[in-house]
Amino acid sequence: MCAVVGVYGTLEAAKCVRRALSAALQHRGQESAGIAVSDGTDIRVKTVLGYVKNLTDETLLELLGYMAIGHTRYSTAGKSRIQEAQPLWTDCLHGQVTVVHNGNFVDQRRERSLMMQLGSKFDTTSDTELFLHLYCRSNRSKLKDRLIEVGKRLQTAFALIVMTQDKLVAMRDPWGFRPLMVGKVGGTTVIASEDCAFRQLQMMTGSRVSELRDVEPGEMIIVDDDGVHSDIVFHADHRLQCVFEHVYFSRPDSKTFGLHVEQVRRNLGRSLASVRKIEADIVVPIPNSGIHAGIGYSEASGIPIEWALVRNQYVGRTFIAPIQSDRENSVEEKLLPIVHLMRGRRVILVDDSIVRGTTMHKIVSMVRNIGEAKEVHVVISCPPSISPCFYGVDTPRRKELLAVSHADEICEVIQADTLTYNTLPNLLAAVAPHQDLFCTSCYTNKHPVLEMLGLNQDGLPERRRTVIPLKPSQG
Amino acid sequence: MCAVVGVYGTLEAAKCVRRALSAALQHRGQESAGIAVSDGTDIRVKTVLGYVKNLTDETLLELLGYMAIGHTRYSTAGKSRIQEAQPLWTDCLHGQVTVVHNGNFVDQRRERSLMMQLGSKFDTTSDTELFLHLYCRSNRSKLKDRLIEVGKRLQTAFALIVMTQDKLVAMRDPWGFRPLMVGKVGGTTVIASEDCAFRQLQMMTGSRVSELRDVEPGEMIIVDDDGVHSDIVFHADHRLQCVFEHVYFSRPDSKTFGLHVEQVRRNLGRSLASVRKIEADIVVPIPNSGIHAGIGYSEASGIPIEWALVRNQYVGRTFIAPIQSDRENSVEEKLLPIVHLMRGRRVILVDDSIVRGTTMHKIVSMVRNIGEAKEVHVVISCPPSISPCFYGVDTPRRKELLAVSHADEICEVIQADTLTYNTLPNLLAAVAPHQDLFCTSCYTNKHPVLEMLGLNQDGLPERRRTVIPLKPSQG
Amino acid sequence: MCAVVGVYGTLEAAKCVRRALSAALQHRGQESAGIAVSDGTDIRVKTVLGYVKNLTDETLLELLGYMAIGHTRYSTAGKSRIQEAQPLWTDCLHGQVTVVHNGNFVDQRRERSLMMQLGSKFDTTSDTELFLHLYCRSNRSKLKDRLIEVGKRLQTAFALIVMTQDKLVAMRDPWGFRPLMVGKVGGTTVIASEDCAFRQLQMMTGSRVSELRDVEPGEMIIVDDDGVHSDIVFHADHRLQCVFEHVYFSRPDSKTFGLHVEQVRRNLGRSLASVRKIEADIVVPIPNSGIHAGIGYSEASGIPIEWALVRNQYVGRTFIAPIQSDRENSVEEKLLPIVHLMRGRRVILVDDSIVRGTTMHKIVSMVRNIGEAKEVHVVISCPPSISPCFYGVDTPRRKELLAVSHADEICEVIQADTLTYNTLPNLLAAVAPHQDLFCTSCYTNKHPVLEMLGLNQDGLPERRRTVIPLKPSQG
Amino acid sequence: MCAVVGVYGTLEAAKCVRRALSAALQHRGQESAGIAVSDGTDIRVKTVLGYVKNLTDETLLELLGYMAIGHTRYSTAGKSRIQEAQPLWTDCLHGQVTVVHNGNFVDQRRERSLMMQLGSKFDTTSDTELFLHLYCRSNRSKLKDRLIEVGKRLQTAFALIVMTQDKLVAMRDPWGFRPLMVGKVGGTTVIASEDCAFRQLQMMTGSRVSELRDVEPGEMIIVDDDGVHSDIVFHADHRLQCVFEHVYFSRPDSKTFGLHVEQVRRNLGRSLASVRKIEADIVVPIPNSGIHAGIGYSEASGIPIEWALVRNQYVGRTFIAPIQSDRENSVEEKLLPIVHLMRGRRVILVDDSIVRGTTMHKIVSMVRNIGEAKEVHVVISCPPSISPCFYGVDTPRRKELLAVSHADEICEVIQADTLTYNTLPNLLAAVAPHQDLFCTSCYTNKHPVLEMLGLNQDGLPERRRTVIPLKPSQG
């Protein structure tokens, strides 16, 4: 879970990248941020821990060039060192190269081990470094061939933007796990994780957005002085777009995988109302994650919605020092309960997920004790998570997941009167007519790609390595 | 527009004050923050520019004592020096004293001049310093008598908390301009501008809130080792509670002047729908200020509400340095327009006020150009402001107010299709049955208190000073 | 012990003040720093905790004007609040006024109490605030008369620079306790605690220094658009210039009270050699305080000097945060012992004073254990301190002074082989031919000024107040 | 020019490394600092830009382990990114490894290119990364064999400390270009660039230093649970110890390459007096670099020394932010001229080098204009630099060197009356009887090692690569 951005063709490239990261894509990662810029001959990189804002105006002055890429990182799978922050930079036989990555290479432990056998040194714990090793070791002389070679080796989920001294390249895995969009803002080519980034650049520059579309699964787009070149270079039998982008991760104003996120969430809320008939007085969405499902739930159930929990706009992580940024404010400081709307009432709380349960327990307790609600029913817009994700979403390992460890007792843990999850069929219906294009592994614990690769859930070979079933590239 | 807090009777007094300021009252001021604490013999004060968070855990360790007061300041009427930050501290004949103030002494220019004639030195440009001068110059030996003497001299709006080495005192002007509440959290006495502060302390300590009520207009409450003592010591013919607290300033989860803020705002939205019949497809509240009026408007008009503008939770002022805190993020970064909800539709935008018009112009433009709305109608839940406030709300001077300078052209300035304000009768109806208790000067430009004091709108004598018509105190 | 600076007649006034404070006068105080500037109609003030460097370039941009004053404070007699930092600013009947002060008002506790009886509020614990109260309460209409009135009331030690909106005034008490110099750098009038400040401004501006002289004891210099006006306005029978300025406080490159500081220190070293005949191999000055006395000692004794202790130029206080600035580096990190120069030798260590003994004990131990010296003899260039100073030097109270509490045992405490102090006659000889002009109270515990004022050593009335024996002013 | 430290066998390993870097070795580099620590199974690294102090107490808490290495970097040959800061960390086939390096691999451009051909990715511009690539690519299973293989390939100057998860290794090139010492502080094994680090740890821990000696040229020392193992594993025909360590780089209290630095500098001053007979009144050393040569010059010439330039102890680089650390204080703020000691006199200024001439010009100007000296003669304790260094000292490239570009005009450039350099024979005499063991390339522009390697002065092959004339290792 990260954001990637690329901009080609403006001397404000770094500024555009920062605006897109800061105003549109910050929700995809707050652990670190970084920008790399090229002036055609040299690449400069700046990375910071924490929010994009830490990339100050002063920093921008040093980032001169006509193309740039940027990244925000969600969490630290590896060591919490600034060295892990992307863009990663490398100098090699093929010149300088930088990369930003959203996704996960499920095969990384095996690949890392293989590369080490060949004498590679790994300077980070990030799987993204694998990409750079493969790139440097490639002996293909053409950039495109080199990236195809690398892309075929990388398993499995990637939305990558690569920048060399004079080229910007976007590439997306053939299953389409992670979103990536391309378009123009005025005459500038922009690539970004979500389309809200394009609207920010439209507002910043005053130029119109045009030719906005998904980077296709398996597509590689190369942007350079000769223009924009595109090919489908990776192939798979089917698509596995991450449904969690709609449930949780994308912004509600984005159109991801061709569907309006707001609409999908409202659909989820609507179908959720049919799962169990609850006698209640009001529906209260938990902001901001439950807002749109809450609206749908109210519409379908006929139970009036009340905005009885308001988000405190003054509470947020501090930006000052990395070490302080860890100290999150408690949920009690984040939500303002409007007591008279809840007092003595039967309340349905709507949210998009329960991961470990501690936060939901605090909210239920707040609604009951401070809000003086008579009953508190919790409804969740998606099915219970029963598997970690191996394709780029940083969910806890399976045994920690509340839905697995306490399946029957979650309701008691969070001390709600009832707890209702949505169903998998409802989830698929919410993304209709594209339901066949989505990955739902986190709700099914079925991992066809892992099986195909002969990997167990630790990313290690299960039995023996199977042939990688990528079709031959046409490119 | 400031927040005040006082806590008596816990060794965590400073921590309680910080929690109340930070999690409950930060919306009342972000310019500076401060805490004073007393251990019975000595008073310590810490003030910072910017957010309450800048009062770090390290700072709290130095603030030991069993009673404390705190303040957040909305804006810098005077010089932007840390010296202006409250609590103000003074040592004098009567010992050490600190004070926090929400309100405004309308007579301050005359009083300041009078005091200077007597040889007083003014170390700040804050009107609150007047309080301290009067206090130090009083020759009443009893604290209560001294504060009554000072309070009668102070014109006019004040919600004050005073802390000496061993006593905590709350006092409120007899008109009741500014809110102030008192209650207990467990065994600790708490005084605060809004009742949401009490709920934060309940959540922080786990102790229940009891005996929560308004400090009455004209009331003085003294808390010390002997307990809590209360008297009505200032008297006025009528009440002038600030209606702007309900329109804009208080938090929606607060109950201010005996009315639920959320309920008043929804009432305003309801009545607003009757002012003009607008043909439209959707109602879109501008978050967070227009949320509750928007709900009321939709309920009354029957036009469906859509949450097509979402607040970006990652945008906020940075906390690092005072000088950087000035760089506010633009409204375009603060709001996420959900395009497919607005595209091709006739949109009614709901907000609580238009002060200078630049922000509303940007939002209308965003809804039209990014959101692709067909029509954009703006409705404002209260009447046009036509006068600055002299009682503690930091509004621009009269001639700058958009409603005055461009009365007929505002709609054109913000480029809306129509612009509709609420009416004064509707505003009064919204706070019924207490409508007679409110000050509405900002909507009427009638200032009975200034007239009574013989002051013009610059706070200077109009003709000659009239006798101050305070009734003799009973206390 | 503080530094004061004033500059009149250049648009770079604030920059000049900062350069003088930072590059020339920082040694006189590191607790806080501040600058006030006037553009003829308004005064702006900026103060910071810690080093002058914390007054950043950004800060300077806000300090526009053609005259400025500045201050560094040595220590916090009062509360460690930024509010105590000078320049102190006040608005009063006579307009805005700011002041910086080096010295001490010995009568302050009595005066403070008297002023409180009159209703004054004291916002700091600094004695300098007394000046402002007296100034504001004066009803003399002319600035000069006002300042004479105030100056006569202030007891006793002061080197003050006062800045109103359009005038800069220097004034020095009639005994001349604390140093103050005046001169021109190009066309700009400059006032500063030491003459090294003038050389810094010469180097910064490229303009020559001219008319450099002491502000005379009792002199008042007023600088405004009409030029520079001077009068002797305070009178005393004799002078009491602080001898400790030569022993310890002034910079070695300054000429203070008409004598070269370096020369006086070398004289002290020379005479010290005659106090006791020590059989030793080398003389080692403790840098930087013992350098010049060490040279004199070696010259007079014929024992060769070796620079066997070198100061570590990379160790110093950190500038970041006030709270961190307290963590001083240990003496072991500050001094580099050159072992082969001391090994097996009889070493004479030379320094200017021993206050509490802990530091000297560490140095002696370092020379013996790390340096492997055979013997370690300590010689101190001045007599033992036996009294605190009441005239502006922040020495510990009498009972804490090592020379008093352990008079016979100091040598054992610091574990030296011998310990030798200089004598009072030698000290006076070192400042010849001006020996009658100096205050030596800290070495004699005789306080003629306190006696004259009827004060005991706590600054409180001993018996009854005597008439203040100031001659009538001629001014 | 960097510092390296390694500590094995104490739970305060990281604290010891920080103390050694901060209090003893900071002079060897101020660009960045870093510490790596191992607890036997995992390695943690923290690096900062600027001073060692930026490695805060908070940081130390995260650096738990019983062995640690540290580094300060003098300058940024490459890009000024935090990623360049040492220790460099890598994970590879052989496990985790970290390294700190003082020196220079003259062959790095060729080697880097060769490695890139093999597919290596270079993540820094530092030559130290070469070490890691060679290490990771080695297929020797034993650590010692691996490091011997790598060391033989590295050309030429290195003093390296390598830390794996459970071993600490020191290794020094066979010519002995850069210093490295080993010893024990109590039971802890310590390796450091200079012996002053040992004395700091003695003072910090209270434990005695023992077994202190040079790591021998060509020696490898491995420290692990089994103890300390040493072998000579690299061999060369002769030694090439850097004479500039004595002239400039080492601390005066160190004993480097078996000679007391203070003694060598004094010798240089003594012989310098014989180069040219100057009629002058006083010798003034420029602190701190000219102190010891100045003493020697005075002793040999009989002209009295005067400490007429004193270093301002309050001026230094600020520690706050990397970008600010660039703003160096001017030399005018760093030196205090004591005017009366120089006025009207013929002054000999003594320093250790002139690199670009701008600083010396300012000092001569200060002595003449502020100090009012009659004549200013500059004497330099070593011969003119006429070549850059390729073995780890960051001197400007040849054409920028003042002594080359302005050989006849330097004296005019710095506006001295005369300028006198020392001679190469005198330099060699000063390090007698070890003169044959030193590298003097910077004074002769003769580079036998480059010739041997067939490299020109850009580190590129001159003609063809010669066989590397390392003798077979005995180890």
PDB file of N, CA, C and O in Angstrom, chain C residues 329-358:
ATOM      1  N   ASN C 329      28.768  19.771  28.125  1.00  0.00           N
ATOM      2  CA  ASN C 329      29.759  18.723  27.962  1.00  0.00           C
ATOM      3  C   ASN C 329      30.691  18.740  29.157  1.00  0.00           C
ATOM      4  O   ASN C 329      30.993  19.783  29.731  1.00  0.00           O
ATOM      5  N   SER C 330      31.160  17.593  29.535  1.00  0.00           N
ATOM      6  CA  SER C 330      32.049  17.508  30.674  1.00  0.00           C
ATOM      7  C   SER C 330      33.399  18.099  30.317  1.00  0.00           C
ATOM      8  O   SER C 330      33.770  18.219  29.155  1.00  0.00           O
ATOM      9  N   VAL C 331      34.114  18.487  31.347  1.00  0.00           N
ATOM     10  CA  VAL C 331      35.434  19.096  31.153  1.00  0.00           C
ATOM     11  C   VAL C 331      36.375  18.120  30.450  1.00  0.00           C
ATOM     12  O   VAL C 331      37.265  18.516  29.707  1.00  0.00           O
ATOM     13  N   GLU C 332      36.147  16.816  30.654  1.00  0.00           N
ATOM     14  CA  GLU C 332      37.012  15.826  30.001  1.00  0.00           C
ATOM     15  C   GLU C 332      36.889  15.901  28.482  1.00  0.00           C
ATOM     16  O   GLU C 332      37.818  15.562  27.754  1.00  0.00           O
ATOM     17  N   GLU C 333      35.723  16.288  28.006  1.00  0.00           N
ATOM     18  CA  GLU C 333      35.557  16.385  26.569  1.00  0.00           C
ATOM     19  C   GLU C 333      36.062  17.718  26.044  1.00  0.00           C
ATOM     20  O   GLU C 333      36.298  17.867  24.854  1.00  0.00           O
ATOM     21  N   LYS C 334      36.192  18.677  26.932  1.00  0.00           N
ATOM     22  CA  LYS C 334      36.580  20.022  26.497  1.00  0.00           C
ATOM     23  C   LYS C 334      38.072  20.199  26.349  1.00  0.00           C
ATOM     24  O   LYS C 334      38.526  21.072  25.625  1.00  0.00           O
ATOM     25  N   LEU C 335      38.852  19.444  27.120  1.00  0.00           N
ATOM     26  CA  LEU C 335      40.297  19.658  27.127  1.00  0.00           C
ATOM     27  C   LEU C 335      41.031  18.439  26.571  1.00  0.00           C
ATOM     28  O   LEU C 335      40.699  17.311  26.908  1.00  0.00           O
ATOM     29  N   LEU C 336      42.028  18.703  25.730  1.00  0.00           N
ATOM     30  CA  LEU C 336      42.855  17.629  25.203  1.00  0.00           C
ATOM     31  C   LEU C 336      44.185  17.634  25.934  1.00  0.00           C
ATOM     32  O   LEU C 336      44.985  18.551  25.760  1.00  0.00           O
ATOM     33  N   PRO C 337      44.456  16.648  26.766  1.00  0.00           N
ATOM     34  CA  PRO C 337      45.762  16.615  27.439  1.00  0.00           C
ATOM     35  C   PRO C 337      46.830  16.039  26.501  1.00  0.00           C
ATOM     36  O   PRO C 337      46.640  14.965  25.924  1.00  0.00           O
ATOM     37  N   ILE C 338      47.916  16.756  26.328  1.00  0.00           N
ATOM     38  CA  ILE C 338      49.021  16.231  25.520  1.00  0.00           C
ATOM     39  C   ILE C 338      49.968  15.511  26.469  1.00  0.00           C
ATOM     40  O   ILE C 338      50.769  16.124  27.188  1.00  0.00           O
ATOM     41  N   VAL C 339      49.845  14.206  26.457  1.00  0.00           N
ATOM     42  CA  VAL C 339      50.425  13.398  27.530  1.00  0.00           C
ATOM     43  C   VAL C 339      51.946  13.522  27.590  1.00  0.00           C
ATOM     44  O   VAL C 339      52.525  13.724  28.667  1.00  0.00           O
ATOM     45  N   HIS C 340      52.615  13.428  26.447  1.00  0.00           N
ATOM     46  CA  HIS C 340      54.082  13.351  26.525  1.00  0.00           C
ATOM     47  C   HIS C 340      54.707  14.637  27.046  1.00  0.00           C
ATOM     48  O   HIS C 340      55.871  14.657  27.444  1.00  0.00           O
ATOM     49  N   LEU C 341      53.949  15.725  27.030  1.00  0.00           N
ATOM     50  CA  LEU C 341      54.482  16.965  27.587  1.00  0.00           C
ATOM     51  C   LEU C 341      54.403  16.992  29.112  1.00  0.00           C
ATOM     52  O   LEU C 341      55.110  17.767  29.766  1.00  0.00           O
ATOM     53  N   MET C 342      53.514  16.178  29.684  1.00  0.00           N
ATOM     54  CA  MET C 342      53.317  16.206  31.129  1.00  0.00           C
ATOM     55  C   MET C 342      53.905  14.987  31.826  1.00  0.00           C
ATOM     56  O   MET C 342      54.168  15.035  33.032  1.00  0.00           O
ATOM     57  N   ARG C 343      54.114  13.929  31.117  1.00  0.00           N
ATOM     58  CA  ARG C 343      54.484  12.658  31.733  1.00  0.00           C
ATOM     59  C   ARG C 343      55.739  12.797  32.598  1.00  0.00           C
ATOM     60  O   ARG C 343      56.776  13.275  32.155  1.00  0.00           O
ATOM     61  N   GLY C 344      55.577  12.434  33.848  1.00  0.00           N
ATOM     62  CA  GLY C 344      56.706  12.405  34.761  1.00  0.00           C
ATOM     63  C   GLY C 344      57.188  13.775  35.216  1.00  0.00           C
ATOM     64  O   GLY C 344      58.201  13.902  35.897  1.00  0.00           O
ATOM     65  N   ARG C 345      56.430  14.797  34.859  1.00  0.00           N
ATOM     66  CA  ARG C 345      56.874  16.149  35.202  1.00  0.00           C
ATOM     67  C   ARG C 345      56.079  16.732  36.368  1.00  0.00           C
ATOM     68  O   ARG C 345      54.977  16.308  36.681  1.00  0.00           O
ATOM     69  N   ARG C 346      56.689  17.783  36.938  1.00  0.00           N
ATOM     70  CA  ARG C 346      56.009  18.549  37.983  1.00  0.00           C
ATOM     71  C   ARG C 346      55.320  19.715  37.290  1.00  0.00           C
ATOM     72  O   ARG C 346      55.974  20.589  36.713  1.00  0.00           O
ATOM     73  N   VAL C 347      53.994  19.723  37.345  1.00  0.00           N
ATOM     74  CA  VAL C 347      53.196  20.639  36.534  1.00  0.00           C
ATOM     75  C   VAL C 347      52.555  21.731  37.388  1.00  0.00           C
ATOM     76  O   VAL C 347      51.991  21.437  38.447  1.00  0.00           O
ATOM     77  N   ILE C 348      52.656  22.975  36.910  1.00  0.00           N
ATOM     78  CA  ILE C 348      51.901  24.070  37.535  1.00  0.00           C
ATOM     79  C   ILE C 348      50.728  24.423  36.628  1.00  0.00           C
ATOM     80  O   ILE C 348      50.920  24.864  35.492  1.00  0.00           O
ATOM     81  N   LEU C 349      49.519  24.200  37.132  1.00  0.00           N
ATOM     82  CA  LEU C 349      48.319  24.575  36.370  1.00  0.00           C
ATOM     83  C   LEU C 349      47.908  25.983  36.752  1.00  0.00           C
ATOM     84  O   LEU C 349      47.815  26.312  37.935  1.00  0.00           O
ATOM     85  N   VAL C 350      47.620  26.821  35.739  1.00  0.00           N
ATOM     86  CA  VAL C 350      47.253  28.204  36.024  1.00  0.00           C
ATOM     87  C   VAL C 350      45.818  28.455  35.571  1.00  0.00           C
ATOM     88  O   VAL C 350      45.454  28.149  34.439  1.00  0.00           O
ATOM     89  N   ASP C 351      45.011  29.016  36.482  1.00  0.00           N
ATOM     90  CA  ASP C 351      43.656  29.407  36.091  1.00  0.00           C
ATOM     91  C   ASP C 351      43.291  30.699  36.802  1.00  0.00           C
ATOM     92  O   ASP C 351      44.059  31.217  37.618  1.00  0.00           O
ATOM     93  N   ASP C 352      42.094  31.229  36.477  1.00  0.00           N
ATOM     94  CA  ASP C 352      41.731  32.540  37.025  1.00  0.00           C
ATOM     95  C   ASP C 352      40.883  32.463  38.279  1.00  0.00           C
ATOM     96  O   ASP C 352      40.747  33.454  38.987  1.00  0.00           O
ATOM     97  N   SER C 353      40.277  31.307  38.538  1.00  0.00           N
ATOM     98  CA  SER C 353      39.419  31.218  39.712  1.00  0.00           C
ATOM     99  C   SER C 353      39.029  29.772  39.961  1.00  0.00           C
ATOM    100  O   SER C 353      39.140  28.920  39.089  1.00  0.00           O
ATOM    101  N   ILE C 354      38.622  29.516  41.188  1.00  0.00           N
ATOM    102  CA  ILE C 354      37.971  28.257  41.550  1.00  0.00           C
ATOM    103  C   ILE C 354      36.673  28.654  42.212  1.00  0.00           C
ATOM    104  O   ILE C 354      36.689  29.367  43.211  1.00  0.00           O
ATOM    105  N   VAL C 355      35.538  28.265  41.662  1.00  0.00           N
ATOM    106  CA  VAL C 355      34.302  28.644  42.326  1.00  0.00           C
ATOM    107  C   VAL C 355      33.787  27.519  43.197  1.00  0.00           C
ATOM    108  O   VAL C 355      33.788  27.618  44.420  1.00  0.00           O
ATOM    109  N   ARG C 356      33.420  26.423  42.599  1.00  0.00           N
ATOM    110  CA  ARG C 356      32.910  25.335  43.446  1.00  0.00           C
ATOM    111  C   ARG C 356      33.888  24.162  43.554  1.00  0.00           C
ATOM    112  O   ARG C 356      33.730  23.282  44.352  1.00  0.00           O
ATOM    113  N   GLY C 357      34.879  24.122  42.738  1.00  0.00           N
ATOM    114  CA  GLY C 357      35.944  23.141  42.935  1.00  0.00           C
ATOM    115  C   GLY C 357      35.799  21.859  42.141  1.00  0.00           C
ATOM    116  O   GLY C 357      36.763  21.139  41.920  1.00  0.00           O
ATOM    117  N   THR C 358      34.588  21.549  41.684  1.00  0.00           N
ATOM    118  CA  THR C 358      34.394  20.264  41.002  1.00  0.00           C
ATOM    119  C   THR C 358      35.151  20.213  39.678  1.00  0.00           C
ATOM    120  O   THR C 358      35.745  19.194  39.329  1.00  0.00           O
TER     121      THR C 358
END
